[in-house]
């Protein structure tokens, strides 16, 4: 799994752990400035280098997480040595599998207590889903 920013690592780890998924490795890309992040060539090079490190660690595929980079994987895939997907594409694949009757994984525990939501939404987030 490739992510941007170490501050988001615990969030993504907890979410994936909650679904029982343990990636081969995590690659965290940090940019010192906004200008570095906005430099598409440098960003692509950093992600490709991270994907190659994942391949060396034994990953059979890489997923790049982050809404701001949706579409990057399709652009980089022809240059990578393992399949590369973005998080939105991975969700779409999972949705297809669910639509075909695949079992859903157990729901993870919510990240934090909800505040200011309706009782019905709070129950739904907690996993209390009417059948």
Short mmCIF file of C-alpha atoms in Angstrom, two decimals:
data_model
loop_
_atom_site.label_atom_id
_atom_site.label_comp_id
_atom_site.label_asym_id
_atom_site.label_seq_id
_atom_site.Cartn_x
_atom_site.Cartn_y
_atom_site.Cartn_z
CA UNK A 1 0.00 0.00 0.00
CA UNK A 2 1.33 3.43 -0.96
CA UNK A 3 0.14 6.49 0.94
CA UNK A 4 1.07 10.15 1.17
CA UNK A 5 2.02 11.49 4.59
CA UNK A 6 3.00 9.60 7.71
CA UNK A 7 0.21 11.29 9.64
CA UNK A 8 -2.36 9.23 7.70
CA UNK A 9 -0.60 5.89 8.26
CA UNK A 10 -2.30 5.00 11.58
CA UNK A 11 -5.73 5.74 10.08
CA UNK A 12 -5.20 3.52 7.04
CA UNK A 13 -3.56 0.79 9.13
CA UNK A 14 -6.48 0.69 11.53
CA UNK A 15 -9.04 0.57 8.73
CA UNK A 16 -7.29 -2.26 6.88
CA UNK A 17 -6.54 -4.12 10.11
CA UNK A 18 -10.23 -3.86 10.97
CA UNK A 19 -11.05 -5.72 7.78
CA UNK A 20 -8.42 -8.35 8.52
CA UNK A 21 -6.12 -7.20 5.73
CA UNK A 22 -2.40 -6.98 6.34
CA UNK A 23 -0.42 -5.58 3.39
CA UNK A 24 2.99 -7.02 2.61
CA UNK A 25 4.39 -3.55 3.30
CA UNK A 26 3.50 0.12 3.57
CA UNK A 27 5.26 2.83 1.60
CA UNK A 28 4.81 6.36 2.93
CA UNK A 29 5.71 9.21 0.61
CA UNK A 30 6.50 12.57 2.19
CA UNK A 31 6.92 15.84 0.36
CA UNK A 32 8.60 18.74 2.11
CA UNK A 33 6.60 21.40 0.30
CA UNK A 34 3.33 21.81 -1.53
CA UNK A 35 5.30 22.65 -4.68
CA UNK A 36 7.02 19.25 -4.51
CA UNK A 37 3.66 17.50 -4.20
CA UNK A 38 2.24 19.47 -7.12
CA UNK A 39 5.19 18.54 -9.36
CA UNK A 40 3.54 15.69 -11.28
CA UNK A 41 6.78 14.22 -12.59
CA UNK A 42 8.42 14.13 -9.16
CA UNK A 43 5.24 12.71 -7.60
CA UNK A 44 5.03 9.98 -10.26
CA UNK A 45 8.71 9.12 -9.79
CA UNK A 46 8.25 8.88 -6.01
CA UNK A 47 5.22 6.60 -6.35
CA UNK A 48 6.94 4.37 -8.92
CA UNK A 49 9.96 4.03 -6.63
CA UNK A 50 7.60 3.09 -3.76
CA UNK A 51 5.84 0.51 -5.96
CA UNK A 52 9.20 -1.03 -6.89
CA UNK A 53 10.15 -1.28 -3.20
CA UNK A 54 6.83 -3.05 -2.58
CA UNK A 55 7.59 -5.49 -5.40
CA UNK A 56 11.02 -6.17 -3.88
CA UNK A 57 9.30 -6.82 -0.52
CA UNK A 58 7.15 -9.49 -2.15
CA UNK A 59 3.96 -7.61 -2.99
CA UNK A 60 2.08 -8.96 -5.99
CA UNK A 61 0.26 -5.67 -6.53
CA UNK A 62 0.20 -2.13 -5.17
CA UNK A 63 -2.69 0.13 -4.20
CA UNK A 64 -2.19 3.89 -3.98
CA UNK A 65 -4.52 5.40 -1.37
CA UNK A 66 -5.74 8.98 -1.40
CA UNK A 67 -8.61 10.75 -3.11
CA UNK A 68 -6.39 13.46 -4.60
CA UNK A 69 -4.44 10.95 -6.69
CA UNK A 70 -7.29 8.93 -8.20
CA UNK A 71 -6.27 8.13 -11.77
CA UNK A 72 -2.53 8.15 -11.04
CA UNK A 73 -2.36 4.35 -10.97
CA UNK A 74 -3.70 4.01 -14.51
CA UNK A 75 -1.04 6.42 -15.72
CA UNK A 76 1.78 4.64 -13.85
CA UNK A 77 0.74 1.01 -14.37
CA UNK A 78 2.51 0.61 -17.75
CA UNK A 79 5.80 1.62 -16.10
CA UNK A 80 5.45 -0.58 -12.99
CA UNK A 81 6.66 -4.17 -12.56
CA UNK A 82 3.56 -5.20 -10.57
CA UNK A 83 -0.12 -4.28 -11.06
CA UNK A 84 -0.95 -0.85 -9.63
CA UNK A 85 -4.41 0.39 -8.66
CA UNK A 86 -5.78 3.38 -6.86
CA UNK A 87 -8.05 3.05 -3.86
CA UNK A 88 -11.19 4.00 -5.79
CA UNK A 89 -10.56 1.27 -8.37
CA UNK A 90 -9.99 -1.24 -5.59
CA UNK A 91 -13.32 -0.25 -4.04
CA UNK A 92 -15.02 -0.65 -7.43
CA UNK A 93 -13.58 -4.15 -7.76
CA UNK A 94 -14.80 -5.03 -4.28
CA UNK A 95 -18.26 -3.65 -5.11
CA UNK A 96 -18.40 -5.88 -8.20
CA UNK A 97 -17.54 -8.90 -6.08
CA UNK A 98 -20.18 -8.01 -3.50
CA UNK A 99 -22.77 -7.59 -6.27
CA UNK A 100 -21.92 -11.12 -7.43
CA UNK A 101 -22.63 -12.48 -3.95
CA UNK A 102 -19.16 -12.47 -2.38
CA UNK A 103 -19.26 -12.36 1.41
CA UNK A 104 -18.36 -9.09 3.04
CA UNK A 105 -15.49 -9.04 5.53
CA UNK A 106 -16.27 -8.27 9.14
CA UNK A 107 -16.77 -4.57 9.75
CA UNK A 108 -13.96 -2.79 11.56
CA UNK A 109 -14.56 -0.98 14.81
CA UNK A 110 -15.29 2.71 14.19
CA UNK A 111 -12.18 4.84 14.39
CA UNK A 112 -13.58 7.05 17.14
CA UNK A 113 -16.77 7.75 19.01
CA UNK A 114 -19.26 9.65 16.90
CA UNK A 115 -20.41 13.06 18.06
CA UNK A 116 -23.49 14.98 16.98
CA UNK A 117 -24.97 12.33 14.69
CA UNK A 118 -28.50 11.06 14.77
CA UNK A 119 -29.08 7.93 16.86
CA UNK A 120 -29.91 5.92 13.72
CA UNK A 121 -26.67 6.94 11.97
CA UNK A 122 -24.65 6.29 15.13
CA UNK A 123 -26.10 2.74 15.32
CA UNK A 124 -25.35 2.17 11.63
CA UNK A 125 -21.72 3.26 12.00
CA UNK A 126 -21.40 1.02 15.06
CA UNK A 127 -22.52 -1.93 12.98
CA UNK A 128 -26.05 -2.23 14.31
CA UNK A 129 -27.62 -2.74 10.88
CA UNK A 130 -31.21 -3.93 10.66
CA UNK A 131 -31.55 -7.11 8.62
#
